[in-house]
PDB file of C-alpha atoms in Angstrom:
ATOM      1  CA  UNK A   1     -91.143 137.959-172.359  1.00  0.00           C
ATOM      2  CA  UNK A   2     -88.221 135.636-173.048  1.00  0.00           C
ATOM      3  CA  UNK A   3     -89.120 134.534-176.409  1.00  0.00           C
ATOM      4  CA  UNK A   4     -90.225 131.159-175.770  1.00  0.00           C
ATOM      5  CA  UNK A   5     -93.442 129.012-176.826  1.00  0.00           C
ATOM      6  CA  UNK A   6     -93.993 125.879-175.904  1.00  0.00           C
ATOM      7  CA  UNK A   7     -96.578 123.747-178.120  1.00  0.00           C
ATOM      8  CA  UNK A   8     -99.302 122.347-177.653  1.00  0.00           C
ATOM      9  CA  UNK A   9     -99.885 124.416-174.384  1.00  0.00           C
ATOM     10  CA  UNK A  10    -103.089 121.799-173.567  1.00  0.00           C
ATOM     11  CA  UNK A  11    -103.231 117.871-174.445  1.00  0.00           C
ATOM     12  CA  UNK A  12    -105.097 115.138-173.453  1.00  0.00           C
ATOM     13  CA  UNK A  13    -104.089 111.408-174.142  1.00  0.00           C
ATOM     14  CA  UNK A  14    -104.126 108.026-173.669  1.00  0.00           C
ATOM     15  CA  UNK A  15    -102.093 105.730-172.086  1.00  0.00           C
ATOM     16  CA  UNK A  16     -99.669 104.209-174.133  1.00  0.00           C
ATOM     17  CA  UNK A  17     -99.401 106.732-176.837  1.00  0.00           C
ATOM     18  CA  UNK A  18     -96.419 108.282-177.874  1.00  0.00           C
ATOM     19  CA  UNK A  19     -96.215 112.443-177.256  1.00  0.00           C
ATOM     20  CA  UNK A  20     -94.070 115.133-178.103  1.00  0.00           C
ATOM     21  CA  UNK A  21     -94.114 118.504-176.933  1.00  0.00           C
ATOM     22  CA  UNK A  22     -91.929 121.407-178.485  1.00  0.00           C
ATOM     23  CA  UNK A  23     -90.145 123.965-177.067  1.00  0.00           C
ATOM     24  CA  UNK A  24     -89.426 126.869-179.331  1.00  0.00           C
ATOM     25  CA  UNK A  25     -87.416 130.025-178.537  1.00  0.00           C
ATOM     26  CA  UNK A  26     -86.142 133.013-180.401  1.00  0.00           C
ATOM     27  CA  UNK A  27     -83.284 134.533-177.865  1.00  0.00           C
ATOM     28  CA  UNK A  28     -80.479 132.113-179.439  1.00  0.00           C
ATOM     29  CA  UNK A  29     -79.880 131.339-176.005  1.00  0.00           C
ATOM     30  CA  UNK A  30     -77.135 128.046-175.455  1.00  0.00           C
ATOM     31  CA  UNK A  31     -79.128 125.992-172.715  1.00  0.00           C
ATOM     32  CA  UNK A  32     -82.497 124.672-172.846  1.00  0.00           C
ATOM     33  CA  UNK A  33     -84.110 122.750-170.271  1.00  0.00           C
ATOM     34  CA  UNK A  34     -87.433 120.825-169.591  1.00  0.00           C
ATOM     35  CA  UNK A  35     -89.189 120.730-166.032  1.00  0.00           C
ATOM     36  CA  UNK A  36     -92.176 119.086-164.723  1.00  0.00           C
ATOM     37  CA  UNK A  37     -94.176 120.497-162.045  1.00  0.00           C
ATOM     38  CA  UNK A  38     -96.440 118.460-159.778  1.00  0.00           C
ATOM     39  CA  UNK A  39     -98.438 119.980-156.516  1.00  0.00           C
ATOM     40  CA  UNK A  40     -95.721 119.630-154.004  1.00  0.00           C
ATOM     41  CA  UNK A  41     -92.751 119.015-155.868  1.00  0.00           C
ATOM     42  CA  UNK A  42     -91.850 122.497-157.155  1.00  0.00           C
ATOM     43  CA  UNK A  43     -90.051 122.135-160.470  1.00  0.00           C
ATOM     44  CA  UNK A  44     -87.983 118.762-161.460  1.00  0.00           C
ATOM     45  CA  UNK A  45     -85.726 118.539-164.339  1.00  0.00           C
ATOM     46  CA  UNK A  46     -86.353 115.907-166.913  1.00  0.00           C
ATOM     47  CA  UNK A  47     -83.484 116.730-169.162  1.00  0.00           C
ATOM     48  CA  UNK A  48     -81.429 119.836-170.414  1.00  0.00           C
ATOM     49  CA  UNK A  49     -79.490 120.703-173.525  1.00  0.00           C
ATOM     50  CA  UNK A  50     -76.474 122.391-173.266  1.00  0.00           C
ATOM     51  CA  UNK A  51     -75.919 122.878-177.325  1.00  0.00           C
ATOM     52  CA  UNK A  52     -77.121 121.288-180.480  1.00  0.00           C
ATOM     53  CA  UNK A  53     -77.357 117.612-180.160  1.00  0.00           C
ATOM     54  CA  UNK A  54     -76.047 117.744-176.857  1.00  0.00           C
ATOM     55  CA  UNK A  55     -78.224 116.391-174.446  1.00  0.00           C
ATOM     56  CA  UNK A  56     -77.956 115.115-170.480  1.00  0.00           C
ATOM     57  CA  UNK A  57     -80.395 113.970-167.895  1.00  0.00           C
ATOM     58  CA  UNK A  58     -81.974 115.462-164.947  1.00  0.00           C
ATOM     59  CA  UNK A  59     -83.551 114.333-161.965  1.00  0.00           C
ATOM     60  CA  UNK A  60     -86.433 112.537-163.306  1.00  0.00           C
ATOM     61  CA  UNK A  61     -85.328 111.186-166.728  1.00  0.00           C
ATOM     62  CA  UNK A  62     -87.153 108.134-166.773  1.00  0.00           C
ATOM     63  CA  UNK A  63     -90.123 107.508-169.279  1.00  0.00           C
ATOM     64  CA  UNK A  64     -88.938 110.661-171.229  1.00  0.00           C
ATOM     65  CA  UNK A  65     -86.206 111.411-174.120  1.00  0.00           C
ATOM     66  CA  UNK A  66     -85.133 114.631-175.785  1.00  0.00           C
ATOM     67  CA  UNK A  67     -83.836 116.081-178.954  1.00  0.00           C
ATOM     68  CA  UNK A  68     -81.938 119.283-180.195  1.00  0.00           C
ATOM     69  CA  UNK A  69     -81.534 119.309-183.846  1.00  0.00           C
ATOM     70  CA  UNK A  70     -81.613 123.208-184.255  1.00  0.00           C
ATOM     71  CA  UNK A  71     -80.486 125.911-181.730  1.00  0.00           C
ATOM     72  CA  UNK A  72     -83.876 127.126-181.370  1.00  0.00           C
ATOM     73  CA  UNK A  73     -86.074 123.885-180.860  1.00  0.00           C
ATOM     74  CA  UNK A  74     -86.030 121.602-178.038  1.00  0.00           C
ATOM     75  CA  UNK A  75     -88.483 118.320-177.864  1.00  0.00           C
ATOM     76  CA  UNK A  76     -89.832 116.214-175.443  1.00  0.00           C
ATOM     77  CA  UNK A  77     -91.102 113.003-176.198  1.00  0.00           C
ATOM     78  CA  UNK A  78     -92.863 110.533-173.965  1.00  0.00           C
ATOM     79  CA  UNK A  79     -92.616 107.134-175.653  1.00  0.00           C
ATOM     80  CA  UNK A  80     -95.552 105.738-174.361  1.00  0.00           C
ATOM     81  CA  UNK A  81     -97.452 107.623-171.499  1.00  0.00           C
ATOM     82  CA  UNK A  82     -98.128 106.721-168.587  1.00  0.00           C
ATOM     83  CA  UNK A  83    -100.780 108.019-166.134  1.00  0.00           C
ATOM     84  CA  UNK A  84     -97.800 109.009-164.021  1.00  0.00           C
ATOM     85  CA  UNK A  85     -96.637 111.548-166.533  1.00  0.00           C
ATOM     86  CA  UNK A  86     -99.598 113.610-165.958  1.00  0.00           C
ATOM     87  CA  UNK A  87     -98.317 117.025-165.375  1.00  0.00           C
ATOM     88  CA  UNK A  88     -97.445 120.600-166.565  1.00  0.00           C
ATOM     89  CA  UNK A  89     -94.479 120.696-168.858  1.00  0.00           C
ATOM     90  CA  UNK A  90     -92.082 123.577-168.896  1.00  0.00           C
ATOM     91  CA  UNK A  91     -89.217 124.738-170.693  1.00  0.00           C
ATOM     92  CA  UNK A  92     -86.674 127.272-170.110  1.00  0.00           C
ATOM     93  CA  UNK A  93     -83.523 128.560-171.373  1.00  0.00           C
ATOM     94  CA  UNK A  94     -80.604 130.406-170.274  1.00  0.00           C
ATOM     95  CA  UNK A  95     -77.770 132.194-172.058  1.00  0.00           C
ATOM     96  CA  UNK A  96     -75.302 130.310-170.434  1.00  0.00           C
ATOM     97  CA  UNK A  97     -74.357 128.005-167.795  1.00  0.00           C
ATOM     98  CA  UNK A  98     -74.258 129.652-164.400  1.00  0.00           C
ATOM     99  CA  UNK A  99     -74.996 132.733-162.360  1.00  0.00           C
ATOM    100  CA  UNK A 100     -77.627 133.611-164.541  1.00  0.00           C
ATOM    101  CA  UNK A 101     -81.551 133.152-164.797  1.00  0.00           C
ATOM    102  CA  UNK A 102     -83.458 130.949-166.509  1.00  0.00           C
ATOM    103  CA  UNK A 103     -86.502 131.983-169.008  1.00  0.00           C
ATOM    104  CA  UNK A 104     -89.325 129.763-168.757  1.00  0.00           C
ATOM    105  CA  UNK A 105     -92.182 129.436-171.203  1.00  0.00           C
ATOM    106  CA  UNK A 106     -96.072 129.156-170.157  1.00  0.00           C
ATOM    107  CA  UNK A 107     -95.838 125.820-169.846  1.00  0.00           C
ATOM    108  CA  UNK A 108     -98.123 122.589-171.316  1.00  0.00           C
ATOM    109  CA  UNK A 109    -100.760 121.192-169.113  1.00  0.00           C
ATOM    110  CA  UNK A 110    -100.388 116.881-170.427  1.00  0.00           C
ATOM    111  CA  UNK A 111    -103.226 114.740-169.160  1.00  0.00           C
ATOM    112  CA  UNK A 112    -102.939 111.089-169.695  1.00  0.00           C
ATOM    113  CA  UNK A 113    -105.975 109.567-169.258  1.00  0.00           C
TER     114      UNK A 113
ATOM    115  CA  UNK B   1     -85.599 115.212-154.715  1.00  0.00           C
ATOM    116  CA  UNK B   2     -85.929 119.407-153.587  1.00  0.00           C
ATOM    117  CA  UNK B   3     -82.787 121.541-152.988  1.00  0.00           C
ATOM    118  CA  UNK B   4     -84.936 124.292-151.839  1.00  0.00           C
ATOM    119  CA  UNK B   5     -87.211 124.595-149.595  1.00  0.00           C
ATOM    120  CA  UNK B   6     -89.458 127.548-148.611  1.00  0.00           C
ATOM    121  CA  UNK B   7     -91.551 128.530-145.537  1.00  0.00           C
ATOM    122  CA  UNK B   8     -94.155 129.285-144.835  1.00  0.00           C
ATOM    123  CA  UNK B   9     -96.182 127.231-147.736  1.00  0.00           C
ATOM    124  CA  UNK B  10     -98.738 130.111-147.762  1.00  0.00           C
ATOM    125  CA  UNK B  11     -98.975 133.285-146.696  1.00  0.00           C
ATOM    126  CA  UNK B  12    -101.730 135.997-146.791  1.00  0.00           C
ATOM    127  CA  UNK B  13    -101.359 139.519-145.996  1.00  0.00           C
ATOM    128  CA  UNK B  14    -103.264 143.188-146.516  1.00  0.00           C
ATOM    129  CA  UNK B  15    -102.152 145.115-149.175  1.00  0.00           C
ATOM    130  CA  UNK B  16     -99.403 147.621-147.489  1.00  0.00           C
ATOM    131  CA  UNK B  17     -97.900 145.154-145.106  1.00  0.00           C
ATOM    132  CA  UNK B  18     -94.485 143.594-146.020  1.00  0.00           C
ATOM    133  CA  UNK B  19     -93.992 139.720-146.812  1.00  0.00           C
ATOM    134  CA  UNK B  20     -91.565 137.368-145.634  1.00  0.00           C
ATOM    135  CA  UNK B  21     -90.884 134.502-147.241  1.00  0.00           C
ATOM    136  CA  UNK B  22     -87.609 131.862-146.085  1.00  0.00           C
ATOM    137  CA  UNK B  23     -85.840 129.105-147.918  1.00  0.00           C
ATOM    138  CA  UNK B  24     -83.909 126.472-146.670  1.00  0.00           C
ATOM    139  CA  UNK B  25     -81.369 124.168-148.734  1.00  0.00           C
ATOM    140  CA  UNK B  26     -78.668 120.965-148.028  1.00  0.00           C
ATOM    141  CA  UNK B  27     -75.784 121.260-150.217  1.00  0.00           C
ATOM    142  CA  UNK B  28     -73.114 123.603-151.816  1.00  0.00           C
ATOM    143  CA  UNK B  29     -74.467 126.546-154.509  1.00  0.00           C
ATOM    144  CA  UNK B  30     -73.371 128.808-156.935  1.00  0.00           C
ATOM    145  CA  UNK B  31     -76.341 131.319-156.396  1.00  0.00           C
ATOM    146  CA  UNK B  32     -79.738 131.296-155.441  1.00  0.00           C
ATOM    147  CA  UNK B  33     -82.697 132.758-157.449  1.00  0.00           C
ATOM    148  CA  UNK B  34     -85.934 133.671-156.447  1.00  0.00           C
ATOM    149  CA  UNK B  35     -88.721 133.228-159.429  1.00  0.00           C
ATOM    150  CA  UNK B  36     -92.484 134.436-158.952  1.00  0.00           C
ATOM    151  CA  UNK B  37     -95.518 132.091-160.776  1.00  0.00           C
ATOM    152  CA  UNK B  38     -98.387 133.690-161.408  1.00  0.00           C
ATOM    153  CA  UNK B  39    -101.182 131.168-162.046  1.00  0.00           C
ATOM    154  CA  UNK B  40    -101.282 129.262-165.288  1.00  0.00           C
ATOM    155  CA  UNK B  41     -98.280 131.033-166.202  1.00  0.00           C
ATOM    156  CA  UNK B  42     -94.292 130.155-166.314  1.00  0.00           C
ATOM    157  CA  UNK B  43     -91.767 131.315-163.860  1.00  0.00           C
ATOM    158  CA  UNK B  44     -90.482 135.167-163.669  1.00  0.00           C
ATOM    159  CA  UNK B  45     -86.928 135.424-162.751  1.00  0.00           C
ATOM    160  CA  UNK B  46     -87.288 137.896-159.709  1.00  0.00           C
ATOM    161  CA  UNK B  47     -83.321 138.044-158.345  1.00  0.00           C
ATOM    162  CA  UNK B  48     -80.303 136.241-158.297  1.00  0.00           C
ATOM    163  CA  UNK B  49     -77.708 136.399-155.370  1.00  0.00           C
ATOM    164  CA  UNK B  50     -74.524 134.792-155.789  1.00  0.00           C
ATOM    165  CA  UNK B  51     -72.968 132.678-152.892  1.00  0.00           C
ATOM    166  CA  UNK B  52     -70.383 135.279-152.104  1.00  0.00           C
ATOM    167  CA  UNK B  53     -73.041 137.908-151.532  1.00  0.00           C
ATOM    168  CA  UNK B  54     -75.006 138.183-147.904  1.00  0.00           C
ATOM    169  CA  UNK B  55     -77.841 141.135-149.817  1.00  0.00           C
ATOM    170  CA  UNK B  56     -79.503 142.249-152.497  1.00  0.00           C
ATOM    171  CA  UNK B  57     -82.267 144.527-153.537  1.00  0.00           C
ATOM    172  CA  UNK B  58     -84.237 145.127-156.681  1.00  0.00           C
ATOM    173  CA  UNK B  59     -87.320 147.392-156.129  1.00  0.00           C
ATOM    174  CA  UNK B  60     -89.597 146.383-153.276  1.00  0.00           C
ATOM    175  CA  UNK B  61     -87.231 143.109-152.970  1.00  0.00           C
ATOM    176  CA  UNK B  62     -84.950 142.410-150.326  1.00  0.00           C
ATOM    177  CA  UNK B  63     -82.911 139.060-150.600  1.00  0.00           C
ATOM    178  CA  UNK B  64     -80.397 137.570-148.316  1.00  0.00           C
ATOM    179  CA  UNK B  65     -78.138 134.739-147.958  1.00  0.00           C
ATOM    180  CA  UNK B  66     -76.452 133.073-144.955  1.00  0.00           C
ATOM    181  CA  UNK B  67     -74.459 130.274-146.408  1.00  0.00           C
ATOM    182  CA  UNK B  68     -73.356 129.252-143.137  1.00  0.00           C
ATOM    183  CA  UNK B  69     -76.819 128.464-142.414  1.00  0.00           C
ATOM    184  CA  UNK B  70     -77.865 127.108-145.876  1.00  0.00           C
ATOM    185  CA  UNK B  71     -80.764 129.189-145.928  1.00  0.00           C
ATOM    186  CA  UNK B  72     -82.507 132.645-147.920  1.00  0.00           C
ATOM    187  CA  UNK B  73     -85.257 134.910-147.331  1.00  0.00           C
ATOM    188  CA  UNK B  74     -87.225 137.161-149.622  1.00  0.00           C
ATOM    189  CA  UNK B  75     -88.649 140.144-148.273  1.00  0.00           C
ATOM    190  CA  UNK B  76     -91.521 142.098-150.506  1.00  0.00           C
ATOM    191  CA  UNK B  77     -92.148 145.170-148.843  1.00  0.00           C
ATOM    192  CA  UNK B  78     -95.399 147.636-149.405  1.00  0.00           C
ATOM    193  CA  UNK B  79     -97.002 144.896-150.980  1.00  0.00           C
ATOM    194  CA  UNK B  80     -99.643 145.163-153.688  1.00  0.00           C
ATOM    195  CA  UNK B  81    -102.542 142.896-154.822  1.00  0.00           C
ATOM    196  CA  UNK B  82    -100.713 142.259-157.600  1.00  0.00           C
ATOM    197  CA  UNK B  83     -98.149 140.618-155.900  1.00  0.00           C
ATOM    198  CA  UNK B  84    -100.269 137.310-155.460  1.00  0.00           C
ATOM    199  CA  UNK B  85     -98.478 134.809-156.683  1.00  0.00           C
ATOM    200  CA  UNK B  86     -96.513 131.582-155.929  1.00  0.00           C
ATOM    201  CA  UNK B  87     -92.952 132.432-154.903  1.00  0.00           C
ATOM    202  CA  UNK B  88     -89.996 130.057-155.307  1.00  0.00           C
ATOM    203  CA  UNK B  89     -86.533 129.702-154.299  1.00  0.00           C
ATOM    204  CA  UNK B  90     -84.022 127.869-156.606  1.00  0.00           C
ATOM    205  CA  UNK B  91     -80.211 126.647-155.746  1.00  0.00           C
ATOM    206  CA  UNK B  92     -77.806 126.839-158.628  1.00  0.00           C
ATOM    207  CA  UNK B  93     -75.011 124.605-158.625  1.00  0.00           C
ATOM    208  CA  UNK B  94     -72.656 123.976-162.115  1.00  0.00           C
ATOM    209  CA  UNK B  95     -75.816 122.847-164.167  1.00  0.00           C
ATOM    210  CA  UNK B  96     -77.936 121.743-161.699  1.00  0.00           C
ATOM    211  CA  UNK B  97     -80.834 123.467-160.809  1.00  0.00           C
ATOM    212  CA  UNK B  98     -83.395 122.651-158.271  1.00  0.00           C
ATOM    213  CA  UNK B  99     -86.203 124.224-156.940  1.00  0.00           C
ATOM    214  CA  UNK B 100     -88.671 124.546-153.410  1.00  0.00           C
ATOM    215  CA  UNK B 101     -92.456 123.725-153.625  1.00  0.00           C
ATOM    216  CA  UNK B 102     -93.197 127.397-153.396  1.00  0.00           C
ATOM    217  CA  UNK B 103     -94.705 129.823-150.959  1.00  0.00           C
ATOM    218  CA  UNK B 104     -98.510 130.799-151.745  1.00  0.00           C
ATOM    219  CA  UNK B 105     -98.894 134.545-151.461  1.00  0.00           C
ATOM    220  CA  UNK B 106    -102.285 136.241-151.167  1.00  0.00           C
ATOM    221  CA  UNK B 107    -101.959 139.986-150.942  1.00  0.00           C
ATOM    222  CA  UNK B 108    -106.022 141.194-150.067  1.00  0.00           C
ATOM    223  CA  UNK B 109    -106.839 144.716-151.251  1.00  0.00           C
TER     224      UNK B 109
END
C-alpha cells in the first residue's frame, strides 16, 4: 500500500460542469502525477508536480488544470467537463525523478453525460 | 502517444505454464518498468530495469532488456490463477514515463 487515497472513487456529472479530483499521499513523496486510462491507450500523463506549487504539463493536458498547495495533496480540475473526458483517472507518486518506481492510487472512475 | 507497445494484447494459459510478454519502444530510455493491474485497481510496480542492464530477476519474474532492438520481455514462470491481470511496460526518460496499452493475461486453474 503506497498511502495514496483518491477521492471520489466514482463520479457522474454533466457536460459543462466543473469537476475536481483529489489525490492525497502520506509518504511525503516529492513527485505526483495525474494519468487518465482509456481502453486501447494505456495510461497517458495529464500533469505532474515536482514540488509544492511546481507543476508541468503532460501529454494530454488540454482541458485540465492542477494545483499543489501542500506536499500531500494534488488536485486535478476539469474546468468545464466534456464527454471526451470520461475516463478512469489515476494519481501516482514517486520519491525522486528517475530510476524509481511510481506508486498508484486505485483510481477515480469519472463519467460525463 | 504510447512509447511502449506490448505484445500480445491478450494471453491465456493454464496454471503452471510460463507466460511471456514483450514490449517494444521507440526512443531513448533511462529505464523500463513493468507494472501489473488487477481489475478495478491501480497499477502495482513489479520490476525496474535500467538502460545499462540486460536482465533482472524478482521471484518468479524475469525481465530482459535489449536496447539495440528497443525491446523488453517479461517472463512469469510457473503461473498461478492469481497472476491473472493486465501487465504494462513503461519507458522512463527524465520525467516522461510512457505506458503501453498492456497485455491481458488470463491464467486458468
